[in-house]
Short mmCIF file of C-alpha atoms and ligand atoms in Angstrom, two decimals:
data_model
loop_
_atom_site.label_atom_id
_atom_site.label_comp_id
_atom_site.label_asym_id
_atom_site.label_seq_id
_atom_site.Cartn_x
_atom_site.Cartn_y
_atom_site.Cartn_z
CA UNK A 1 69.08 115.24 2.73
CA UNK A 2 68.21 112.36 -0.10
CA UNK A 3 66.04 109.85 -0.02
CA UNK A 4 68.01 106.29 -0.15
CA UNK A 5 66.04 103.75 -2.04
CA UNK A 6 67.50 100.18 -2.69
CA UNK A 7 66.31 98.04 -5.51
CA UNK A 8 67.36 94.68 -7.32
CA UNK A 9 70.48 95.54 -8.86
CA UNK A 10 69.80 92.89 -11.59
CA UNK A 11 66.81 90.64 -12.05
CA UNK A 12 63.50 90.45 -11.99
CA UNK A 13 62.37 93.57 -10.57
CA UNK A 14 65.42 95.62 -11.49
CA UNK A 15 64.03 97.03 -14.97
CA UNK A 16 60.24 96.98 -13.44
CA UNK A 17 61.89 99.69 -10.81
CA UNK A 18 64.12 102.10 -12.20
CA UNK A 19 61.02 101.82 -15.68
CA UNK A 20 58.48 103.19 -11.92
CA UNK A 21 61.79 105.50 -11.31
CA UNK A 22 61.53 107.30 -14.50
CA UNK A 23 57.28 107.56 -14.50
CA UNK A 24 57.51 108.83 -11.45
CA UNK A 25 60.06 111.45 -13.78
CA UNK A 26 63.20 110.50 -11.16
CA UNK A 27 66.47 110.84 -13.53
CA UNK A 28 68.56 108.26 -13.50
CA UNK A 29 70.66 108.05 -16.36
CA UNK A 30 74.02 109.31 -14.77
CA UNK A 31 73.86 106.39 -13.04
CA UNK A 32 76.62 103.90 -15.27
CA UNK A 33 75.56 100.14 -15.80
CA UNK A 34 76.13 97.51 -12.99
CA UNK A 35 76.79 101.49 -10.70
CA UNK A 36 76.04 100.02 -6.92
CA UNK A 37 74.45 103.52 -5.98
CA UNK A 38 73.60 106.32 -8.25
CA UNK A 39 72.04 109.91 -7.23
CA UNK A 40 68.74 111.05 -9.26
CA UNK A 41 69.63 114.48 -11.10
CA UNK A 42 66.16 115.46 -10.93
CA UNK A 43 64.92 113.96 -6.93
CA UNK A 44 66.56 113.87 -3.98
CA UNK A 45 67.62 109.95 -4.28
CA UNK A 46 70.26 108.05 -4.25
CA UNK A 47 69.87 104.70 -5.45
CA UNK A 48 71.65 101.44 -3.52
CA UNK A 49 71.57 98.68 -5.96
CA UNK A 50 71.29 95.85 -3.92
CA UNK A 51 70.31 91.85 -3.46
CA UNK A 52 66.77 90.90 -3.29
CA UNK A 53 67.89 89.04 -0.60
CA UNK A 54 69.77 91.70 1.22
CA UNK A 55 66.86 94.68 0.21
CA UNK A 56 64.75 93.82 3.54
CA UNK A 57 68.01 93.83 5.98
CA UNK A 58 69.61 97.35 4.83
CA UNK A 59 65.60 98.65 4.97
CA UNK A 60 65.02 97.61 8.24
CA UNK A 61 69.39 98.87 9.87
CA UNK A 62 67.99 101.46 8.33
CA UNK A 63 71.32 102.07 5.35
CA UNK A 64 68.97 102.38 2.84
CA UNK A 65 65.57 104.02 4.39
CA UNK A 66 62.86 102.79 1.49
CA UNK A 67 63.22 99.81 -0.58
CA UNK A 68 61.72 97.49 -3.74
CA UNK A 69 61.27 94.08 -2.77
CA UNK A 70 58.92 91.47 -3.49
CA UNK A 71 56.89 89.89 -0.96
CA UNK A 72 57.69 87.00 -1.10
CA UNK A 73 61.51 87.89 0.72
CA UNK A 74 59.80 90.28 3.02
CA UNK A 75 58.03 88.00 4.47
CA UNK A 76 60.58 84.85 4.51
CA UNK A 77 63.93 87.85 5.67
CA UNK A 78 60.89 88.15 8.55
CA UNK A 79 62.65 91.63 8.76
CA UNK A 80 60.68 94.58 10.81
CA UNK A 81 60.06 97.88 8.09
CA UNK A 82 56.68 99.32 6.88
CA UNK A 83 54.93 97.99 3.83
CA UNK A 84 54.39 101.51 2.67
CA UNK A 85 52.25 100.56 -0.54
CA UNK A 86 51.92 97.67 -3.69
CA UNK A 87 53.28 98.32 -6.54
CA UNK A 88 51.67 95.57 -9.79
CA UNK A 89 54.91 93.97 -10.59
CA UNK A 90 57.38 90.83 -10.17
CA UNK A 91 53.72 89.17 -9.19
CA UNK A 92 54.37 85.64 -8.53
CA UNK A 93 53.01 82.61 -6.40
CA UNK A 94 54.47 80.68 -4.32
CA UNK A 95 53.93 76.84 -4.71
CA UNK A 96 53.78 73.69 -3.75
CA UNK A 97 54.78 71.11 -6.43
CA UNK A 98 54.80 67.20 -6.86
CA UNK A 99 55.63 65.02 -9.43
CA UNK A 100 52.77 64.56 -12.16
CA UNK A 101 51.78 61.56 -11.38
CA UNK A 102 51.04 61.57 -7.99
CA UNK A 103 47.85 61.86 -6.16
CA UNK A 104 47.50 64.72 -4.32
CA UNK A 105 44.58 65.32 -1.67
CA UNK A 106 45.22 67.86 -0.12
CA UNK A 107 48.24 69.47 2.85
CA UNK A 108 47.80 66.08 4.64
CA UNK A 109 49.55 64.35 1.68
CA UNK A 110 52.84 65.98 3.25
CA UNK A 111 52.72 64.15 5.70
CA UNK A 112 56.55 63.05 6.48
CA UNK A 113 57.56 63.69 2.95
CA UNK A 114 60.87 65.60 1.88
CA UNK A 115 60.39 69.07 0.46
CA UNK A 116 62.89 70.72 -1.06
CA UNK A 117 62.49 75.27 -0.95
CA UNK A 118 64.17 78.36 -0.93
CA UNK A 119 61.50 79.47 1.58
CA UNK A 120 61.91 77.29 4.39
CA UNK A 121 60.15 80.19 6.64
CA UNK A 122 57.06 80.68 4.45
CA UNK A 123 56.52 76.85 3.91
CA UNK A 124 56.92 75.80 7.85
CA UNK A 125 54.37 78.40 8.70
CA UNK A 126 51.88 77.43 5.53
CA UNK A 127 52.79 72.80 7.53
CA UNK A 128 52.42 74.71 10.56
CA UNK A 129 49.12 76.33 10.45
CA UNK A 130 47.79 72.68 8.51
CA UNK A 131 49.35 70.54 11.34
CA UNK A 132 51.39 67.95 8.60
CA UNK A 133 54.18 66.96 9.74
CA UNK A 134 56.99 67.21 7.01
CA UNK A 135 60.63 67.71 6.40
CA UNK A 136 62.10 71.11 5.41
CA UNK A 137 64.43 70.97 2.87
CA UNK A 138 66.24 74.43 2.41
CA UNK A 139 68.40 74.63 -1.23
CA UNK A 140 69.15 77.87 -2.60
CA UNK A 141 68.48 77.29 -6.45
CA UNK A 142 66.83 74.39 -9.23
CA UNK A 143 64.73 73.54 -6.41
CA UNK A 144 62.61 72.79 -9.29
CA UNK A 145 65.20 69.37 -9.82
CA UNK A 146 65.11 67.66 -6.40
CA UNK A 147 62.13 65.52 -7.27
CA UNK A 148 63.06 64.44 -10.68
CA UNK A 149 67.36 63.72 -8.97
CA UNK A 150 65.16 61.66 -5.95
CA UNK A 151 66.38 65.36 -3.66
CA UNK A 152 62.64 65.39 -2.19
CA UNK A 153 59.01 64.22 -2.31
CA UNK A 154 57.85 67.66 -3.29
CA UNK A 155 59.04 71.34 -4.17
CA UNK A 156 57.58 74.84 -3.11
CA UNK A 157 59.08 76.98 -5.56
CA UNK A 158 57.34 80.69 -6.97
CA UNK A 159 55.58 79.83 -9.85
CA UNK A 160 54.47 83.04 -12.72
CA UNK A 161 53.70 81.09 -16.50
CA UNK A 162 54.20 77.87 -14.94
CA UNK A 163 56.46 76.17 -17.51
CA UNK A 164 59.44 75.44 -15.55
CA UNK A 165 57.03 72.63 -13.38
CA UNK A 166 56.23 71.46 -17.29
CA UNK A 167 58.87 70.70 -18.03
CA UNK A 168 59.97 69.08 -15.16
CA UNK A 169 57.25 67.14 -15.11
CA UNK A 170 55.75 68.80 -12.08
CA UNK A 171 52.13 69.91 -11.08
CA UNK A 172 50.91 72.69 -8.79
CA UNK A 173 48.72 71.89 -6.00
CA UNK A 174 49.41 74.41 -2.77
CA UNK A 175 49.24 77.92 -3.47
CA UNK A 176 50.49 79.41 -0.41
CA UNK A 177 51.44 82.89 -1.32
CA UNK A 178 50.68 85.23 -4.08
CA UNK A 179 53.71 87.75 -4.34
CA UNK A 180 54.28 91.24 -6.15
CA UNK A 181 56.53 93.65 -5.73
CA UNK A 182 55.97 96.49 -2.43
CA UNK A 183 57.85 99.27 -1.71
CA UNK A 184 58.53 99.16 2.11
CA UNK A 185 60.64 102.01 4.46
CA UNK A 186 62.33 101.86 7.60
CA UNK A 187 60.10 102.30 10.31
CA UNK A 188 61.32 106.04 12.66
CA UNK A 189 61.87 107.81 9.49
CA UNK A 190 63.44 111.38 9.46
CA UNK A 191 59.98 113.80 9.15
CA UNK A 192 62.70 115.12 6.03
CA UNK A 193 62.37 112.07 5.10
CA UNK A 194 58.75 111.53 5.32
CA UNK A 195 58.14 114.32 2.92
CA UNK A 196 59.92 113.19 -0.02
CA UNK A 197 58.48 109.68 0.20
CA UNK A 198 55.48 111.01 0.18
CA UNK A 199 56.76 112.94 -2.82
CA UNK A 200 57.42 109.87 -4.84
CA UNK A 201 54.55 108.08 -2.76
CA UNK A 202 52.03 110.64 -4.34
CA UNK A 203 53.71 110.44 -8.38
CA UNK A 204 53.84 106.67 -7.66
CA UNK A 205 50.51 106.37 -7.68
CA UNK A 206 49.83 109.31 -9.88
CA UNK A 207 51.35 106.86 -12.47
CA UNK A 208 49.59 103.00 -11.24
CA UNK A 209 46.29 104.80 -11.17
CA UNK A 210 46.77 106.44 -15.19
CA UNK A 211 47.96 102.65 -16.11
CA UNK A 212 44.51 101.31 -14.94
CA UNK A 213 42.07 103.90 -16.52
CA UNK A 214 42.20 104.58 -20.10
CA UNK A 215 40.48 107.79 -21.98
CA UNK A 216 38.00 107.40 -24.68
CA UNK A 217 36.46 109.09 -27.15
CA UNK A 218 33.68 109.04 -28.74
CA UNK A 219 31.16 110.43 -31.74
CA UNK A 220 27.23 110.32 -30.87
CA UNK A 221 24.69 111.55 -32.53
CA UNK A 222 22.73 114.08 -30.02
CA UNK A 223 19.45 112.38 -28.89
CA UNK A 224 21.72 109.03 -28.19
CA UNK A 225 24.56 111.19 -25.39
CA UNK A 226 22.39 111.09 -22.28
CA UNK A 227 22.12 107.16 -22.76
CA UNK A 228 26.61 107.13 -23.94
CA UNK A 229 27.12 109.11 -20.82
CA UNK A 230 25.34 106.70 -18.30
CA UNK A 231 27.56 104.28 -19.22
CA UNK A 232 30.70 106.58 -18.66
CA UNK A 233 31.33 107.92 -15.05
CA UNK A 234 34.53 109.39 -16.00
CA UNK A 235 36.28 111.42 -13.34
CA UNK A 236 33.79 114.18 -12.91
CA UNK A 237 31.09 114.23 -15.88
CA UNK A 238 31.63 113.06 -19.42
CA UNK A 239 33.11 116.09 -22.08
CA UNK A 240 30.81 116.64 -24.64
CA UNK A 241 32.09 118.99 -27.23
CA UNK A 242 29.29 119.67 -30.85
CA UNK A 243 30.49 117.85 -34.02
CA UNK A 244 30.76 120.48 -37.11
CA UNK A 245 28.28 118.16 -38.34
CA UNK A 246 24.70 119.24 -36.74
CA UNK A 247 23.63 116.67 -35.14
CA UNK A 248 26.45 114.93 -33.84
CA UNK A 249 28.36 114.71 -30.39
CA UNK A 250 32.06 114.06 -29.77
CA UNK A 251 32.39 112.62 -25.63
CA UNK A 252 34.25 112.66 -24.18
CA UNK A 253 35.64 110.25 -20.63
CA UNK A 254 38.41 108.47 -18.42
CA UNK A 255 37.12 104.40 -18.24
CA UNK A 256 39.07 101.52 -16.51
CA UNK A 257 40.54 98.33 -17.24
CA UNK A 258 38.49 95.84 -15.49
CA UNK A 259 35.53 96.87 -17.37
CA UNK A 260 36.77 98.06 -20.90
CA UNK A 261 35.17 95.83 -23.24
CA UNK A 262 31.59 95.65 -21.54
CA UNK A 263 31.46 99.72 -21.60
CA UNK A 264 32.76 100.05 -25.32
CA UNK A 265 30.07 97.52 -26.39
CA UNK A 266 27.34 98.88 -24.81
CA UNK A 267 28.65 102.46 -25.53
CA UNK A 268 28.31 100.56 -29.50
CA UNK A 269 25.00 99.15 -28.69
CA UNK A 270 24.07 102.62 -28.42
CA UNK A 271 24.64 103.96 -31.55
CA UNK A 272 28.87 105.34 -30.43
CA UNK A 273 30.84 105.48 -33.88
CA UNK A 274 34.70 106.42 -33.86
CA UNK A 275 35.46 105.17 -30.66
CA UNK A 276 39.41 105.80 -29.97
CA UNK A 277 41.10 104.34 -26.89
CA UNK A 278 44.35 105.95 -25.85
CA UNK A 279 46.48 105.53 -22.88
CA UNK A 280 46.58 107.84 -19.95
CA UNK A 281 49.95 109.33 -18.55
CA UNK A 282 49.83 110.38 -15.43
CA UNK A 283 46.36 110.69 -13.37
CA UNK A 284 46.11 113.32 -10.45
CA UNK A 285 43.29 113.01 -8.61
O1 PRT B 301 70.87 87.86 -7.40
P1 PRT B 301 69.50 88.27 -6.43
O2 PRT B 301 68.84 87.59 -5.69
O3 PRT B 301 68.71 89.79 -6.18
O4 PRT B 301 68.33 87.42 -7.27
P2 PRT B 301 67.84 86.43 -7.93
O5 PRT B 301 67.46 85.24 -8.76
O6 PRT B 301 66.67 86.50 -6.40
O7 PRT B 301 65.84 86.65 -7.68
P3 PRT B 301 65.16 86.71 -9.04
O8 PRT B 301 65.54 88.15 -10.16
O9 PRT B 301 64.72 85.11 -10.13
O10 PRT B 301 63.41 87.14 -8.69
C1 PRT B 301 63.04 88.83 -8.36
C2 PRT B 301 62.49 88.70 -7.47
O11 PRT B 301 61.45 88.30 -9.52
C3 PRT B 301 61.38 87.37 -6.69
O12 PRT B 301 61.63 87.46 -5.06
C4 PRT B 301 60.46 87.71 -7.01
O13 PRT B 301 59.01 88.15 -6.20
C5 PRT B 301 59.56 87.92 -8.83
N1 PRT B 301 59.04 86.93 -9.59
C6 PRT B 301 58.09 87.07 -9.89
C7 PRT B 301 59.66 85.69 -9.76
C8 PRT B 301 59.04 85.02 -10.29
N2 PRT B 301 58.17 86.61 -11.51
C9 PRT B 301 59.40 84.27 -10.95
N3 PRT B 301 58.91 83.45 -12.24
N4 PRT B 301 60.74 85.32 -8.84
C10 PRT B 301 61.59 83.75 -9.61
N5 PRT B 301 60.71 83.15 -10.85
C11 PRT B 301 61.35 82.27 -11.19
C12 PRT B 301 60.91 80.99 -10.58
O14 PRT B 301 61.80 80.62 -9.66
C13 PRT B 301 61.26 79.35 -11.37
O15 PRT B 301 63.18 79.18 -11.29
O16 PRT B 301 61.43 81.78 -12.07
C14 PRT B 301 60.46 80.17 -12.25
C15 PRT B 301 59.25 80.17 -12.56
O17 PRT B 301 58.98 80.28 -14.11
P4 PRT B 301 57.46 80.27 -14.60
O18 PRT B 301 57.26 81.42 -15.63
O19 PRT B 301 58.21 78.73 -15.46
O20 PRT B 301 56.25 79.82 -13.68
ZN1 ZN B 302 68.28 86.47 -3.98
#
Protein backbone atom coordinates (compact mmCIF):
# COMPACT_ATOMS: atom_id res chain seq x y z
CA UNK A 1 0.00 0.00 0.00
CA UNK A 2 1.40 3.36 -1.02
CA UNK A 3 1.62 6.15 1.54
CA UNK A 4 -0.50 9.11 0.44
CA UNK A 5 0.93 12.56 1.08
CA UNK A 6 -1.01 15.81 0.62
CA UNK A 7 1.00 18.88 -0.34
CA UNK A 8 0.00 22.37 -1.45
CA UNK A 9 -1.02 22.50 -5.11
CA UNK A 10 0.48 25.94 -5.68
CA UNK A 11 1.57 28.71 -3.36
CA UNK A 12 4.27 29.41 -0.85
CA UNK A 13 4.76 25.84 0.38
CA UNK A 14 4.62 24.07 -2.98
CA UNK A 15 8.22 24.45 -4.12
CA UNK A 16 9.84 23.68 -0.78
CA UNK A 17 7.59 20.64 -0.32
CA UNK A 18 8.58 19.21 -3.72
CA UNK A 19 12.23 20.09 -3.04
CA UNK A 20 12.13 18.26 0.28
CA UNK A 21 10.80 15.12 -1.39
CA UNK A 22 13.50 15.45 -4.03
CA UNK A 23 16.18 15.73 -1.33
CA UNK A 24 14.77 12.49 0.04
CA UNK A 25 15.52 10.89 -3.32
CA UNK A 26 11.85 10.80 -4.32
CA UNK A 27 11.32 11.39 -8.01
CA UNK A 28 8.01 13.08 -8.98
CA UNK A 29 8.99 13.90 -12.54
CA UNK A 30 6.19 11.84 -13.96
CA UNK A 31 3.67 14.32 -12.50
CA UNK A 32 2.51 16.80 -15.11
CA UNK A 33 2.31 20.35 -13.87
CA UNK A 34 -1.21 21.14 -12.72
CA UNK A 35 -1.90 17.47 -11.98
CA UNK A 36 -4.05 16.70 -8.95
CA UNK A 37 -2.16 13.53 -8.07
CA UNK A 38 0.97 11.72 -9.04
CA UNK A 39 2.96 8.66 -7.96
CA UNK A 40 6.64 8.57 -7.14
CA UNK A 41 8.62 6.35 -9.49
CA UNK A 42 11.05 5.03 -6.87
CA UNK A 43 9.28 5.17 -3.49
CA UNK A 44 5.86 3.85 -2.33
CA UNK A 45 4.38 7.34 -2.26
CA UNK A 46 1.33 8.87 -3.89
CA UNK A 47 1.15 12.67 -3.90
CA UNK A 48 -2.12 14.61 -3.74
CA UNK A 49 -2.00 18.31 -4.62
CA UNK A 50 -4.51 20.33 -2.58
CA UNK A 51 -5.28 23.81 -1.23
CA UNK A 52 -3.42 24.19 2.03
CA UNK A 53 -6.66 24.92 3.90
CA UNK A 54 -8.02 21.48 2.99
CA UNK A 55 -4.96 19.47 4.04
CA UNK A 56 -5.75 19.14 7.80
CA UNK A 57 -9.23 17.77 7.03
CA UNK A 58 -7.95 15.28 4.43
CA UNK A 59 -5.36 14.00 6.89
CA UNK A 60 -7.82 13.80 9.79
CA UNK A 61 -10.18 11.80 7.55
CA UNK A 62 -7.27 9.58 6.37
CA UNK A 63 -8.00 10.44 2.72
CA UNK A 64 -4.31 11.43 2.86
CA UNK A 65 -2.08 9.53 5.31
CA UNK A 66 0.30 12.42 5.80
CA UNK A 67 0.54 16.04 4.75
CA UNK A 68 2.72 19.14 4.69
CA UNK A 69 1.01 22.27 6.00
CA UNK A 70 1.76 25.47 7.92
CA UNK A 71 1.23 25.32 11.68
CA UNK A 72 -0.95 28.43 11.31
CA UNK A 73 -3.41 26.52 9.10
CA UNK A 74 -3.20 23.42 11.27
CA UNK A 75 -4.06 25.32 14.45
CA UNK A 76 -6.78 27.38 12.81
CA UNK A 77 -8.54 24.32 11.42
CA UNK A 78 -8.37 22.54 14.79
CA UNK A 79 -8.28 19.05 13.27
CA UNK A 80 -6.98 16.03 15.14
CA UNK A 81 -3.77 14.81 13.53
CA UNK A 82 -0.28 13.87 14.75
CA UNK A 83 2.45 16.44 14.28
CA UNK A 84 5.41 14.37 13.13
CA UNK A 85 8.21 16.80 12.22
CA UNK A 86 8.89 20.51 11.86
CA UNK A 87 10.32 21.12 8.40
CA UNK A 88 12.17 24.44 8.69
CA UNK A 89 10.54 26.23 5.74
CA UNK A 90 7.45 28.43 5.30
CA UNK A 91 8.48 30.36 8.38
CA UNK A 92 6.25 33.26 9.34
CA UNK A 93 4.46 34.76 12.31
CA UNK A 94 0.82 35.51 12.95
CA UNK A 95 0.78 39.02 14.32
CA UNK A 96 -1.48 41.85 15.38
CA UNK A 97 -0.86 45.09 13.53
CA UNK A 98 -2.38 48.54 13.98
CA UNK A 99 -2.13 51.82 12.05
CA UNK A 100 1.33 53.32 12.41
CA UNK A 101 0.19 56.40 14.35
CA UNK A 102 -1.66 54.47 17.07
CA UNK A 103 -0.27 54.32 20.57
CA UNK A 104 -0.54 50.56 21.16
CA UNK A 105 0.03 49.88 24.83
CA UNK A 106 -0.71 46.13 25.01
CA UNK A 107 -3.57 43.69 24.35
CA UNK A 108 -5.98 45.95 26.28
CA UNK A 109 -5.69 48.49 23.48
CA UNK A 110 -7.78 46.02 21.44
CA UNK A 111 -10.75 46.22 23.86
CA UNK A 112 -14.00 46.95 22.01
CA UNK A 113 -12.08 47.35 18.75
CA UNK A 114 -12.74 45.60 15.45
CA UNK A 115 -9.99 43.24 14.24
CA UNK A 116 -9.92 41.88 10.69
CA UNK A 117 -8.37 38.42 10.21
CA UNK A 118 -8.46 35.11 8.36
CA UNK A 119 -7.55 33.41 11.65
CA UNK A 120 -10.64 33.84 13.88
CA UNK A 121 -9.93 30.77 16.00
CA UNK A 122 -6.30 31.54 16.87
CA UNK A 123 -7.11 35.23 17.39
CA UNK A 124 -10.13 34.31 19.52
CA UNK A 125 -7.94 32.14 21.75
CA UNK A 126 -5.41 34.95 22.10
CA UNK A 127 -8.11 37.47 23.07
CA UNK A 128 -9.68 35.06 25.55
CA UNK A 129 -6.30 34.32 27.15
CA UNK A 130 -5.71 38.05 27.57
CA UNK A 131 -9.30 38.67 28.77
CA UNK A 132 -9.86 41.17 25.97
CA UNK A 133 -13.30 41.70 24.50
CA UNK A 134 -12.99 42.66 20.83
CA UNK A 135 -14.96 42.12 17.65
CA UNK A 136 -13.42 39.66 15.20
CA UNK A 137 -14.21 40.45 11.58
CA UNK A 138 -13.39 37.42 9.45
CA UNK A 139 -12.19 38.07 5.89
CA UNK A 140 -10.46 35.63 3.58
CA UNK A 141 -7.84 37.83 1.89
CA UNK A 142 -6.27 41.30 1.59
CA UNK A 143 -6.59 41.67 5.34
CA UNK A 144 -3.94 44.39 5.44
CA UNK A 145 -6.12 46.93 3.64
CA UNK A 146 -8.95 46.65 6.21
CA UNK A 147 -7.87 49.53 8.50
CA UNK A 148 -7.17 51.84 5.55
CA UNK A 149 -10.70 51.44 4.15
CA UNK A 150 -12.33 51.80 7.56
CA UNK A 151 -13.31 48.15 7.88
CA UNK A 152 -11.36 47.50 11.08
CA UNK A 153 -9.17 49.15 13.74
CA UNK A 154 -6.51 46.46 13.67
CA UNK A 155 -5.60 43.27 11.81
CA UNK A 156 -4.26 39.85 12.69
CA UNK A 157 -2.36 38.37 9.74
CA UNK A 158 0.72 36.46 8.67
CA UNK A 159 3.96 38.42 8.39
CA UNK A 160 7.34 37.39 7.07
CA UNK A 161 9.44 40.36 5.94
CA UNK A 162 6.98 42.97 7.24
CA UNK A 163 6.95 44.91 3.96
CA UNK A 164 3.22 44.35 3.34
CA UNK A 165 2.42 45.93 6.71
CA UNK A 166 4.79 48.78 6.02
CA UNK A 167 3.28 49.48 2.61
CA UNK A 168 -0.16 49.66 4.17
CA UNK A 169 0.84 52.07 6.94
CA UNK A 170 0.60 49.43 9.68
CA UNK A 171 2.98 48.42 12.46
CA UNK A 172 3.34 44.99 14.06
CA UNK A 173 2.51 45.11 17.76
CA UNK A 174 2.05 41.56 18.97
CA UNK A 175 3.21 38.15 17.71
CA UNK A 176 0.61 35.56 18.61
CA UNK A 177 2.07 32.52 16.82
CA UNK A 178 5.39 31.55 15.24
CA UNK A 179 4.79 29.11 12.42
CA UNK A 180 6.61 26.89 9.96
CA UNK A 181 5.67 24.01 7.68
CA UNK A 182 5.15 20.71 9.50
CA UNK A 183 4.67 17.11 8.50
CA UNK A 184 1.44 15.74 9.94
CA UNK A 185 0.05 12.20 9.95
CA UNK A 186 -3.38 10.73 10.39
CA UNK A 187 -4.11 8.93 13.66
CA UNK A 188 -4.12 5.14 13.46
CA UNK A 189 -1.84 4.71 10.45
CA UNK A 190 -1.44 1.03 9.51
CA UNK A 191 1.75 -0.81 10.42
CA UNK A 192 2.83 -1.02 6.79
CA UNK A 193 2.29 2.68 6.19
CA UNK A 194 3.99 3.58 9.47
CA UNK A 195 7.06 1.70 8.24
CA UNK A 196 7.02 3.73 4.99
CA UNK A 197 6.55 6.95 6.96
CA UNK A 198 9.53 6.09 9.18
CA UNK A 199 11.64 5.49 6.10
CA UNK A 200 10.63 8.89 4.72
CA UNK A 201 11.22 10.54 8.09
CA UNK A 202 14.71 9.07 8.31
CA UNK A 203 15.53 10.67 4.95
CA UNK A 204 13.93 14.01 5.91
CA UNK A 205 15.99 14.14 9.10
CA UNK A 206 19.20 13.36 7.23
CA UNK A 207 18.48 16.16 4.74
CA UNK A 208 17.59 18.59 7.55
CA UNK A 209 20.72 17.79 9.54
CA UNK A 210 22.88 18.23 6.45
CA UNK A 211 21.49 21.75 5.99
CA UNK A 212 22.56 22.73 9.50
CA UNK A 213 26.08 21.43 9.12
CA UNK A 214 29.07 22.17 6.95
CA UNK A 215 32.12 20.13 6.09
CA UNK A 216 35.31 22.00 6.87
CA UNK A 217 38.87 21.34 5.68
CA UNK A 218 41.94 23.30 6.72
CA UNK A 219 45.70 23.14 6.93
CA UNK A 220 47.61 23.71 10.15
CA UNK A 221 51.16 23.44 11.48
CA UNK A 222 51.51 20.18 13.43
CA UNK A 223 52.18 21.95 16.75
CA UNK A 224 48.80 23.73 16.45
CA UNK A 225 46.73 20.68 15.54
CA UNK A 226 45.90 19.83 19.15
CA UNK A 227 44.47 23.31 19.84
CA UNK A 228 42.56 23.28 16.59
CA UNK A 229 40.97 19.91 17.37
CA UNK A 230 39.66 21.37 20.63
CA UNK A 231 37.74 23.97 18.62
CA UNK A 232 36.39 21.41 16.12
CA UNK A 233 34.12 18.83 17.70
CA UNK A 234 33.36 16.75 14.57
CA UNK A 235 30.94 13.84 14.46
CA UNK A 236 33.28 11.55 16.41
CA UNK A 237 36.57 13.37 16.24
CA UNK A 238 38.20 15.30 13.41
CA UNK A 239 40.26 13.51 10.74
CA UNK A 240 43.93 14.54 10.68
CA UNK A 241 46.06 13.72 7.62
CA UNK A 242 49.71 14.60 6.97
CA UNK A 243 50.38 17.10 4.17
CA UNK A 244 53.16 16.56 1.61
CA UNK A 245 54.90 19.60 3.14
CA UNK A 246 56.53 18.31 6.31
CA UNK A 247 55.42 19.78 9.61
CA UNK A 248 51.89 20.43 8.32
CA UNK A 249 48.58 18.55 8.56
CA UNK A 250 45.18 18.71 6.95
CA UNK A 251 42.24 18.64 9.39
CA UNK A 252 38.70 17.65 8.31
CA UNK A 253 35.54 17.98 10.38
CA UNK A 254 31.86 18.91 10.50
CA UNK A 255 30.68 22.15 12.09
CA UNK A 256 27.23 23.47 12.90
CA UNK A 257 26.02 26.54 11.10
CA UNK A 258 24.91 28.25 14.36
CA UNK A 259 28.41 28.75 15.77
CA UNK A 260 30.11 28.70 12.42
CA UNK A 261 31.76 32.16 12.44
CA UNK A 262 33.00 31.80 16.02
CA UNK A 263 34.68 28.55 15.06
CA UNK A 264 36.30 30.07 11.96
CA UNK A 265 37.70 32.97 14.02
CA UNK A 266 39.09 30.52 16.60
CA UNK A 267 40.69 28.46 13.85
CA UNK A 268 42.35 31.47 12.24
CA UNK A 269 43.63 32.67 15.61
CA UNK A 270 45.23 29.24 16.06
CA UNK A 271 47.15 29.33 12.79
CA UNK A 272 44.75 27.50 10.46
CA UNK A 273 45.26 28.26 6.75
CA UNK A 274 43.47 27.42 3.50
CA UNK A 275 40.14 26.92 5.22
CA UNK A 276 37.52 25.38 2.92
CA UNK A 277 33.87 25.09 3.89
CA UNK A 278 31.60 22.89 1.77
CA UNK A 279 27.90 22.00 1.98
CA UNK A 280 26.88 18.51 3.01
CA UNK A 281 24.21 16.78 0.96
CA UNK A 282 23.05 14.10 3.43
CA UNK A 283 24.08 13.31 6.99
CA UNK A 284 23.42 9.86 8.44
CA UNK A 285 24.44 9.52 12.07
O1 LIG B 1 -4.21 28.35 -2.55
P1 LIG B 1 -3.94 27.98 -1.14
O2 LIG B 1 -5.14 28.11 -0.23
O3 LIG B 1 -3.28 26.63 -1.05
O4 LIG B 1 -2.80 29.01 -0.63
P2 LIG B 1 -2.91 30.31 0.28
O5 LIG B 1 -3.01 31.49 -0.61
O6 LIG B 1 -3.92 30.14 1.36
O7 LIG B 1 -1.51 30.27 1.05
P3 LIG B 1 -0.07 30.79 0.62
O8 LIG B 1 0.47 29.99 -0.52
O9 LIG B 1 -0.04 32.27 0.51
O10 LIG B 1 0.73 30.43 1.97
C1 LIG B 1 0.85 29.11 2.38
C2 LIG B 1 1.54 29.09 3.74
O11 LIG B 1 2.82 29.72 3.65
C3 LIG B 1 0.86 29.86 4.85
O12 LIG B 1 -0.23 29.15 5.42
C4 LIG B 1 2.00 30.03 5.84
O13 LIG B 1 2.15 28.87 6.62
C5 LIG B 1 3.22 30.18 4.94
N1 LIG B 1 3.71 31.57 4.83
C6 LIG B 1 4.98 31.97 5.10
C7 LIG B 1 3.03 32.68 4.46
C8 LIG B 1 3.92 33.76 4.51
N2 LIG B 1 5.12 33.28 4.91
C9 LIG B 1 3.46 35.09 4.15
N3 LIG B 1 4.23 36.02 4.22
N4 LIG B 1 1.75 32.86 4.04
C10 LIG B 1 1.34 34.08 3.68
N5 LIG B 1 2.12 35.19 3.73
C11 LIG B 1 1.48 36.49 3.26
C12 LIG B 1 0.73 37.23 4.35
O14 LIG B 1 -0.59 36.74 4.45
C13 LIG B 1 0.78 38.69 3.88
O15 LIG B 1 -0.22 38.93 2.91
O16 LIG B 1 2.45 37.41 2.80
C14 LIG B 1 2.11 38.73 3.18
C15 LIG B 1 3.12 39.27 4.17
O17 LIG B 1 4.42 39.04 3.71
P4 LIG B 1 5.58 40.09 4.06
O18 LIG B 1 6.84 39.45 3.59
O19 LIG B 1 5.25 41.36 3.31
O20 LIG B 1 5.55 40.32 5.56
ZN1 LIG C 1 -5.08 28.69 1.71
